[in-house]
Structure formats: C-alpha cells, structure tokens
Amino acid sequence: MTLALSEGITCRKVVFLAAVCWLSNSLTKFAKLNRLSPEIEVKLRFLMEEKFGKEVWERVSVDRRVANLHIPALLFHDTGDREVDFEESRAIAQAWHGAQLVATSGLGHKRILRNERVIQQAVDFINF
C-alpha cells in the first residue's frame, strides 16, 4: 500500500495494522520462523540484491517511502507483537506527516485484527 501511495495512487485516508517498515527485518524474522540457517539467510539476501539491486533494502523501507505523503494515516500496533516489532510502526508514524500511532497491549499480531475497539476506531477514522 505505501509503495502504491508513494508512486501516486490517491486515497482520502489509510489505516494500517501491525505495519512492517523494514524488509530486512522481515527477512530475518522469516528465516528464524522457518529455522533457516544463517548461511541460507545470507543467500536469500544475496538473491534479493541480485534480483532487485543492492539498494533494495533502502528503496522499499516504508519510513522512507512515506516521508513525502500528506494523507491522514492511522496505525495500530501492539507493543507485545512478536511477529512485527512495534518500533516498525513507530518509525512509520514518525516519518509520515499526519500519521497517528495507536499502541495496544495484550493483542499481539493477530488478535488486533479482531479487536472491537480497534475496528471501531478504524471505522470512525475512515468515516470522519
């Protein structure tokens, strides 16, 4: 979504849940989750850079992509999320002019999707 927005797609407002900011972190988490060896992770990084260029990590960093956006954004992220670190949403919110970060607690990465309060806040934000 942020790639599309930074490339000119328009919308009135956006809501993100447990947003990923850095592809590099996602690759590391993927490797750990799938119990890949450090050598395999290094090979995956090499293949990514070979296919998309060495600057791929910076080019797709969401905090860099959103720096020039002026679309109101509401981000929700649980401080105890074990899949995507809370700091990723914090970095996005700090870089994005007009973004607001709502921290939750006790919802983790998946329960945040079904939390009635989060859903209602998102709906209210989009509708008003």
mmCIF file with all atom_site columns, C-alpha atoms in Angstrom:
data_model
loop_
_atom_site.group_PDB
_atom_site.id
_atom_site.type_symbol
_atom_site.label_atom_id
_atom_site.label_alt_id
_atom_site.label_comp_id
_atom_site.label_asym_id
_atom_site.label_entity_id
_atom_site.label_seq_id
_atom_site.pdbx_PDB_ins_code
_atom_site.Cartn_x
_atom_site.Cartn_y
_atom_site.Cartn_z
_atom_site.occupancy
_atom_site.B_iso_or_equiv
_atom_site.pdbx_formal_charge
_atom_site.auth_seq_id
_atom_site.auth_comp_id
_atom_site.auth_asym_id
_atom_site.auth_atom_id
_atom_site.pdbx_PDB_model_num
ATOM 1   C CA . MET A 1 1   ? 0.000   0.000   0.000  1.00 0.00 ? 1   MET A CA 1
ATOM 2   C CA . THR A 1 2   ? 2.715   2.506   0.905  1.00 0.00 ? 2   THR A CA 1
ATOM 3   C CA . LEU A 1 3   ? 4.542   1.724   -2.315 1.00 0.00 ? 3   LEU A CA 1
ATOM 4   C CA . ALA A 1 4   ? 1.375   2.479   -4.292 1.00 0.00 ? 4   ALA A CA 1
ATOM 5   C CA . LEU A 1 5   ? 0.757   5.677   -2.320 1.00 0.00 ? 5   LEU A CA 1
ATOM 6   C CA . SER A 1 6   ? 4.323   6.873   -2.787 1.00 0.00 ? 6   SER A CA 1
ATOM 7   C CA . GLU A 1 7   ? 4.001   6.192   -6.527 1.00 0.00 ? 7   GLU A CA 1
ATOM 8   C CA . GLY A 1 8   ? 0.926   8.401   -6.859 1.00 0.00 ? 8   GLY A CA 1
ATOM 9   C CA . ILE A 1 9   ? -2.130  6.286   -6.050 1.00 0.00 ? 9   ILE A CA 1
ATOM 10  C CA . THR A 1 10  ? -4.528  8.509   -4.145 1.00 0.00 ? 10  THR A CA 1
ATOM 11  C CA . CYS A 1 11  ? -6.950  7.915   -1.332 1.00 0.00 ? 11  CYS A CA 1
ATOM 12  C CA . ARG A 1 12  ? -8.517  10.042  1.361  1.00 0.00 ? 12  ARG A CA 1
ATOM 13  C CA . LYS A 1 13  ? -7.213  8.192   4.441  1.00 0.00 ? 13  LYS A CA 1
ATOM 14  C CA . VAL A 1 14  ? -5.468  4.931   5.306  1.00 0.00 ? 14  VAL A CA 1
ATOM 15  C CA . VAL A 1 15  ? -5.367  2.541   8.251  1.00 0.00 ? 15  VAL A CA 1
ATOM 16  C CA . PHE A 1 16  ? -2.536  0.110   8.941  1.00 0.00 ? 16  PHE A CA 1
ATOM 17  C CA . LEU A 1 17  ? -2.440  -2.761  11.420 1.00 0.00 ? 17  LEU A CA 1
ATOM 18  C CA . ALA A 1 18  ? 0.952   -4.003  12.670 1.00 0.00 ? 18  ALA A CA 1
ATOM 19  C CA . ALA A 1 19  ? 2.740   -2.412  9.731  1.00 0.00 ? 19  ALA A CA 1
ATOM 20  C CA . VAL A 1 20  ? 6.103   -3.652  8.502  1.00 0.00 ? 20  VAL A CA 1
ATOM 21  C CA . CYS A 1 21  ? 8.649   -0.907  7.909  1.00 0.00 ? 21  CYS A CA 1
ATOM 22  C CA . TRP A 1 22  ? 11.889  -2.671  7.027  1.00 0.00 ? 22  TRP A CA 1
ATOM 23  C CA . LEU A 1 23  ? 12.127  -5.565  4.574  1.00 0.00 ? 23  LEU A CA 1
ATOM 24  C CA . SER A 1 24  ? 15.463  -6.554  6.063  1.00 0.00 ? 24  SER A CA 1
ATOM 25  C CA . ASN A 1 25  ? 13.852  -7.222  9.454  1.00 0.00 ? 25  ASN A CA 1
ATOM 26  C CA . SER A 1 26  ? 11.098  -9.228  7.789  1.00 0.00 ? 26  SER A CA 1
ATOM 27  C CA . LEU A 1 27  ? 13.636  -11.444 6.069  1.00 0.00 ? 27  LEU A CA 1
ATOM 28  C CA . THR A 1 28  ? 15.428  -12.079 9.367  1.00 0.00 ? 28  THR A CA 1
ATOM 29  C CA . LYS A 1 29  ? 12.138  -12.958 11.106 1.00 0.00 ? 29  LYS A CA 1
ATOM 30  C CA . PHE A 1 30  ? 11.183  -15.217 8.171  1.00 0.00 ? 30  PHE A CA 1
ATOM 31  C CA . ALA A 1 31  ? 14.498  -17.054 8.447  1.00 0.00 ? 31  ALA A CA 1
ATOM 32  C CA . LYS A 1 32  ? 14.119  -17.556 12.205 1.00 0.00 ? 32  LYS A CA 1
ATOM 33  C CA . LEU A 1 33  ? 10.475  -18.604 11.957 1.00 0.00 ? 33  LEU A CA 1
ATOM 34  C CA . ASN A 1 34  ? 11.355  -21.207 9.349  1.00 0.00 ? 34  ASN A CA 1
ATOM 35  C CA . ARG A 1 35  ? 14.522  -22.284 11.181 1.00 0.00 ? 35  ARG A CA 1
ATOM 36  C CA . LEU A 1 36  ? 16.743  -21.415 8.251  1.00 0.00 ? 36  LEU A CA 1
ATOM 37  C CA . SER A 1 37  ? 20.474  -21.462 8.853  1.00 0.00 ? 37  SER A CA 1
ATOM 38  C CA . PRO A 1 38  ? 22.400  -18.172 8.888  1.00 0.00 ? 38  PRO A CA 1
ATOM 39  C CA . GLU A 1 39  ? 24.008  -19.278 5.622  1.00 0.00 ? 39  GLU A CA 1
ATOM 40  C CA . ILE A 1 40  ? 20.603  -19.638 3.955  1.00 0.00 ? 40  ILE A CA 1
ATOM 41  C CA . GLU A 1 41  ? 19.547  -16.209 5.219  1.00 0.00 ? 41  GLU A CA 1
ATOM 42  C CA . VAL A 1 42  ? 22.716  -14.704 3.744  1.00 0.00 ? 42  VAL A CA 1
ATOM 43  C CA . LYS A 1 43  ? 21.977  -16.474 0.449  1.00 0.00 ? 43  LYS A CA 1
ATOM 44  C CA . LEU A 1 44  ? 18.403  -15.117 0.445  1.00 0.00 ? 44  LEU A CA 1
ATOM 45  C CA . ARG A 1 45  ? 19.746  -11.603 0.990  1.00 0.00 ? 45  ARG A CA 1
ATOM 46  C CA . PHE A 1 46  ? 22.206  -12.093 -1.852 1.00 0.00 ? 46  PHE A CA 1
ATOM 47  C CA . LEU A 1 47  ? 19.442  -13.317 -4.174 1.00 0.00 ? 47  LEU A CA 1
ATOM 48  C CA . MET A 1 48  ? 17.241  -10.333 -3.276 1.00 0.00 ? 48  MET A CA 1
ATOM 49  C CA . GLU A 1 49  ? 20.089  -7.930  -4.016 1.00 0.00 ? 49  GLU A CA 1
ATOM 50  C CA . GLU A 1 50  ? 20.982  -9.759  -7.211 1.00 0.00 ? 50  GLU A CA 1
ATOM 51  C CA . LYS A 1 51  ? 17.402  -9.555  -8.490 1.00 0.00 ? 51  LYS A CA 1
ATOM 52  C CA . PHE A 1 52  ? 16.428  -6.077  -7.225 1.00 0.00 ? 52  PHE A CA 1
ATOM 53  C CA . GLY A 1 53  ? 19.745  -4.306  -6.652 1.00 0.00 ? 53  GLY A CA 1
ATOM 54  C CA . LYS A 1 54  ? 21.827  -3.777  -3.531 1.00 0.00 ? 54  LYS A CA 1
ATOM 55  C CA . GLU A 1 55  ? 19.755  -0.723  -2.601 1.00 0.00 ? 55  GLU A CA 1
ATOM 56  C CA . VAL A 1 56  ? 16.542  -2.781  -2.379 1.00 0.00 ? 56  VAL A CA 1
ATOM 57  C CA . TRP A 1 57  ? 16.546  -2.588  1.428  1.00 0.00 ? 57  TRP A CA 1
ATOM 58  C CA . GLU A 1 58  ? 16.533  1.212   1.465  1.00 0.00 ? 58  GLU A CA 1
ATOM 59  C CA . ARG A 1 59  ? 14.337  1.585   -1.603 1.00 0.00 ? 59  ARG A CA 1
ATOM 60  C CA . VAL A 1 60  ? 11.441  -0.321  -0.062 1.00 0.00 ? 60  VAL A CA 1
ATOM 61  C CA . SER A 1 61  ? 11.827  0.951   3.508  1.00 0.00 ? 61  SER A CA 1
ATOM 62  C CA . VAL A 1 62  ? 8.384   2.242   4.365  1.00 0.00 ? 62  VAL A CA 1
ATOM 63  C CA . ASP A 1 63  ? 9.676   5.075   6.555  1.00 0.00 ? 63  ASP A CA 1
ATOM 64  C CA . ARG A 1 64  ? 11.480  6.474   3.515  1.00 0.00 ? 64  ARG A CA 1
ATOM 65  C CA . ARG A 1 65  ? 8.531   5.903   1.168  1.00 0.00 ? 65  ARG A CA 1
ATOM 66  C CA . VAL A 1 66  ? 6.043   7.787   3.369  1.00 0.00 ? 66  VAL A CA 1
ATOM 67  C CA . ALA A 1 67  ? 8.169   10.833  4.173  1.00 0.00 ? 67  ALA A CA 1
ATOM 68  C CA . ASN A 1 68  ? 6.503   12.922  1.454  1.00 0.00 ? 68  ASN A CA 1
ATOM 69  C CA . LEU A 1 69  ? 2.948   11.683  1.950  1.00 0.00 ? 69  LEU A CA 1
ATOM 70  C CA . HIS A 1 70  ? 0.302   14.024  3.312  1.00 0.00 ? 70  HIS A CA 1
ATOM 71  C CA . ILE A 1 71  ? -2.579  11.558  3.538  1.00 0.00 ? 71  ILE A CA 1
ATOM 72  C CA . PRO A 1 72  ? -4.006  11.103  7.037  1.00 0.00 ? 72  PRO A CA 1
ATOM 73  C CA . ALA A 1 73  ? -2.966  7.717   8.386  1.00 0.00 ? 73  ALA A CA 1
ATOM 74  C CA . LEU A 1 74  ? -3.902  5.767   11.480 1.00 0.00 ? 74  LEU A CA 1
ATOM 75  C CA . LEU A 1 75  ? -1.598  2.964   12.555 1.00 0.00 ? 75  LEU A CA 1
ATOM 76  C CA . PHE A 1 76  ? -2.397  0.335   15.179 1.00 0.00 ? 76  PHE A CA 1
ATOM 77  C CA . HIS A 1 77  ? 0.295   -1.872  16.640 1.00 0.00 ? 77  HIS A CA 1
ATOM 78  C CA . ASP A 1 78  ? 0.506   -3.984  19.767 1.00 0.00 ? 78  ASP A CA 1
ATOM 79  C CA . THR A 1 79  ? 3.520   -3.283  21.966 1.00 0.00 ? 79  THR A CA 1
ATOM 80  C CA . GLY A 1 80  ? 3.919   -7.023  22.566 1.00 0.00 ? 80  GLY A CA 1
ATOM 81  C CA . ASP A 1 81  ? 3.725   -8.085  18.908 1.00 0.00 ? 81  ASP A CA 1
ATOM 82  C CA . ARG A 1 82  ? 6.235   -10.921 18.418 1.00 0.00 ? 82  ARG A CA 1
ATOM 83  C CA . GLU A 1 83  ? 5.916   -11.070 14.636 1.00 0.00 ? 83  GLU A CA 1
ATOM 84  C CA . VAL A 1 84  ? 6.459   -7.420  13.692 1.00 0.00 ? 84  VAL A CA 1
ATOM 85  C CA . ASP A 1 85  ? 8.267   -5.226  16.184 1.00 0.00 ? 85  ASP A CA 1
ATOM 86  C CA . PHE A 1 86  ? 6.295   -2.244  17.491 1.00 0.00 ? 86  PHE A CA 1
ATOM 87  C CA . GLU A 1 87  ? 9.219   0.017   16.548 1.00 0.00 ? 87  GLU A CA 1
ATOM 88  C CA . GLU A 1 88  ? 8.444   -0.557  12.871 1.00 0.00 ? 88  GLU A CA 1
ATOM 89  C CA . SER A 1 89  ? 5.071   1.192   13.171 1.00 0.00 ? 89  SER A CA 1
ATOM 90  C CA . ARG A 1 90  ? 6.628   3.855   15.375 1.00 0.00 ? 90  ARG A CA 1
ATOM 91  C CA . ALA A 1 91  ? 9.200   4.611   12.654 1.00 0.00 ? 91  ALA A CA 1
ATOM 92  C CA . ILE A 1 92  ? 6.465   4.858   10.026 1.00 0.00 ? 92  ILE A CA 1
ATOM 93  C CA . ALA A 1 93  ? 4.348   7.169   12.180 1.00 0.00 ? 93  ALA A CA 1
ATOM 94  C CA . GLN A 1 94  ? 7.320   9.427   12.890 1.00 0.00 ? 94  GLN A CA 1
ATOM 95  C CA . ALA A 1 95  ? 8.237   9.680   9.207  1.00 0.00 ? 95  ALA A CA 1
ATOM 96  C CA . TRP A 1 96  ? 4.681   10.172  7.922  1.00 0.00 ? 96  TRP A CA 1
ATOM 97  C CA . HIS A 1 97  ? 3.322   13.711  8.212  1.00 0.00 ? 97  HIS A CA 1
ATOM 98  C CA . GLY A 1 98  ? -0.192  13.430  9.588  1.00 0.00 ? 98  GLY A CA 1
ATOM 99  C CA . ALA A 1 99  ? 0.073   9.851   10.842 1.00 0.00 ? 99  ALA A CA 1
ATOM 100 C CA . GLN A 1 100 ? -1.117  8.790   14.267 1.00 0.00 ? 100 GLN A CA 1
ATOM 101 C CA . LEU A 1 101 ? 0.043   5.639   16.047 1.00 0.00 ? 101 LEU A CA 1
ATOM 102 C CA . VAL A 1 102 ? -2.271  3.856   18.467 1.00 0.00 ? 102 VAL A CA 1
ATOM 103 C CA . ALA A 1 103 ? -0.444  1.412   20.728 1.00 0.00 ? 103 ALA A CA 1
ATOM 104 C CA . THR A 1 104 ? -2.390  -1.559  22.039 1.00 0.00 ? 104 THR A CA 1
ATOM 105 C CA . SER A 1 105 ? -1.419  -4.055  24.701 1.00 0.00 ? 105 SER A CA 1
ATOM 106 C CA . GLY A 1 106 ? -2.191  -7.741  25.025 1.00 0.00 ? 106 GLY A CA 1
ATOM 107 C CA . LEU A 1 107 ? -3.488  -8.228  21.479 1.00 0.00 ? 107 LEU A CA 1
ATOM 108 C CA . GLY A 1 108 ? -0.343  -9.447  19.765 1.00 0.00 ? 108 GLY A CA 1
ATOM 109 C CA . HIS A 1 109 ? -0.076  -9.639  15.996 1.00 0.00 ? 109 HIS A CA 1
ATOM 110 C CA . LYS A 1 110 ? -3.314  -11.456 15.180 1.00 0.00 ? 110 LYS A CA 1
ATOM 111 C CA . ARG A 1 111 ? -5.889  -10.601 17.846 1.00 0.00 ? 111 ARG A CA 1
ATOM 112 C CA . ILE A 1 112 ? -5.512  -6.921  16.945 1.00 0.00 ? 112 ILE A CA 1
ATOM 113 C CA . LEU A 1 113 ? -7.367  -7.768  13.716 1.00 0.00 ? 113 LEU A CA 1
ATOM 114 C CA . ARG A 1 114 ? -10.481 -8.841  15.615 1.00 0.00 ? 114 ARG A CA 1
ATOM 115 C CA . ASN A 1 115 ? -10.458 -6.356  18.472 1.00 0.00 ? 115 ASN A CA 1
ATOM 116 C CA . GLU A 1 116 ? -13.745 -4.435  18.506 1.00 0.00 ? 116 GLU A CA 1
ATOM 117 C CA . ARG A 1 117 ? -12.179 -1.238  19.845 1.00 0.00 ? 117 ARG A CA 1
ATOM 118 C CA . VAL A 1 118 ? -9.504  -1.227  17.137 1.00 0.00 ? 118 VAL A CA 1
ATOM 119 C CA . ILE A 1 119 ? -12.089 -1.941  14.442 1.00 0.00 ? 119 ILE A CA 1
ATOM 120 C CA . GLN A 1 120 ? -14.377 0.831   15.698 1.00 0.00 ? 120 GLN A CA 1
ATOM 121 C CA . GLN A 1 121 ? -11.530 3.360   15.873 1.00 0.00 ? 121 GLN A CA 1
ATOM 122 C CA . ALA A 1 122 ? -10.501 2.459   12.325 1.00 0.00 ? 122 ALA A CA 1
ATOM 123 C CA . VAL A 1 123 ? -14.063 2.790   11.017 1.00 0.00 ? 123 VAL A CA 1
ATOM 124 C CA . ASP A 1 124 ? -14.546 6.106   12.825 1.00 0.00 ? 124 ASP A CA 1
ATOM 125 C CA . PHE A 1 125 ? -11.253 7.409   11.414 1.00 0.00 ? 125 PHE A CA 1
ATOM 126 C CA . ILE A 1 126 ? -12.157 6.471   7.837  1.00 0.00 ? 126 ILE A CA 1
ATOM 127 C CA . ASN A 1 127 ? -15.714 7.804   8.075  1.00 0.00 ? 127 ASN A CA 1
ATOM 128 C CA . PHE A 1 128 ? -14.967 11.193  9.642  1.00 0.00 ? 128 PHE A CA 1
#
